[in-house]
């Protein structure tokens, strides 16, 4: 089990979900009602699933592939801890993962 923690763009609300190995971060986020559109459904063609991984958790994840990095170059509010949620699968070894929803997503939703 991995405890996945989603932090809202304004940092005001936190949501925790239990994930199984093999679960994809984007699916978990959407099931939890997080504002990640994931328009291309994991084809690495949209970057609307962009999240900021907690700096302490970032190194626990496999490195992003070149295509993911290229896509992130086009996203707004990118940091060195940015990842595409559609490219993150949870594993047995990962006991917890904290990610924050970027501001740009927040704004796009008009909230
Ligand atoms: Fe489009 Fe992740 S869902 S890049």
mmCIF file of C-alpha atoms and ligand atoms in Angstrom, residues 26 38-49 71 84 86, ligand 1:
data_model
loop_
_atom_site.group_PDB
_atom_site.id
_atom_site.type_symbol
_atom_site.label_atom_id
_atom_site.label_comp_id
_atom_site.label_asym_id
_atom_site.label_seq_id
_atom_site.Cartn_x
_atom_site.Cartn_y
_atom_site.Cartn_z
ATOM 1 C CA UNK A 26 -3.395 10.152 -12.668
ATOM 2 C CA UNK A 38 -5.411 14.231 -18.210
ATOM 3 C CA UNK A 39 -6.830 15.120 -21.602
ATOM 4 C CA UNK A 40 -4.695 12.748 -23.647
ATOM 5 C CA UNK A 41 -5.208 9.847 -21.233
ATOM 6 C CA UNK A 42 -1.532 9.126 -20.815
ATOM 7 C CA UNK A 43 -0.285 9.582 -24.372
ATOM 8 C CA UNK A 44 2.156 12.281 -23.200
ATOM 9 C CA UNK A 45 0.536 14.770 -25.521
ATOM 10 C CA UNK A 46 -1.144 17.279 -23.225
ATOM 11 C CA UNK A 47 0.647 17.913 -19.890
ATOM 12 C CA UNK A 48 -2.702 18.584 -18.177
ATOM 13 C CA UNK A 49 -1.747 15.892 -15.668
ATOM 14 C CA UNK A 71 6.201 17.567 -22.571
ATOM 15 C CA UNK A 84 3.324 13.957 -15.421
ATOM 16 C CA UNK A 86 0.047 9.710 -16.147
HETATM 17 FE FE1 LIG B 1 -1.707 13.878 -21.156
HETATM 18 FE FE2 LIG B 1 -0.467 12.914 -19.001
HETATM 19 S S1 LIG B 1 -2.550 12.780 -19.495
HETATM 20 S S2 LIG B 1 0.369 13.971 -20.685
#
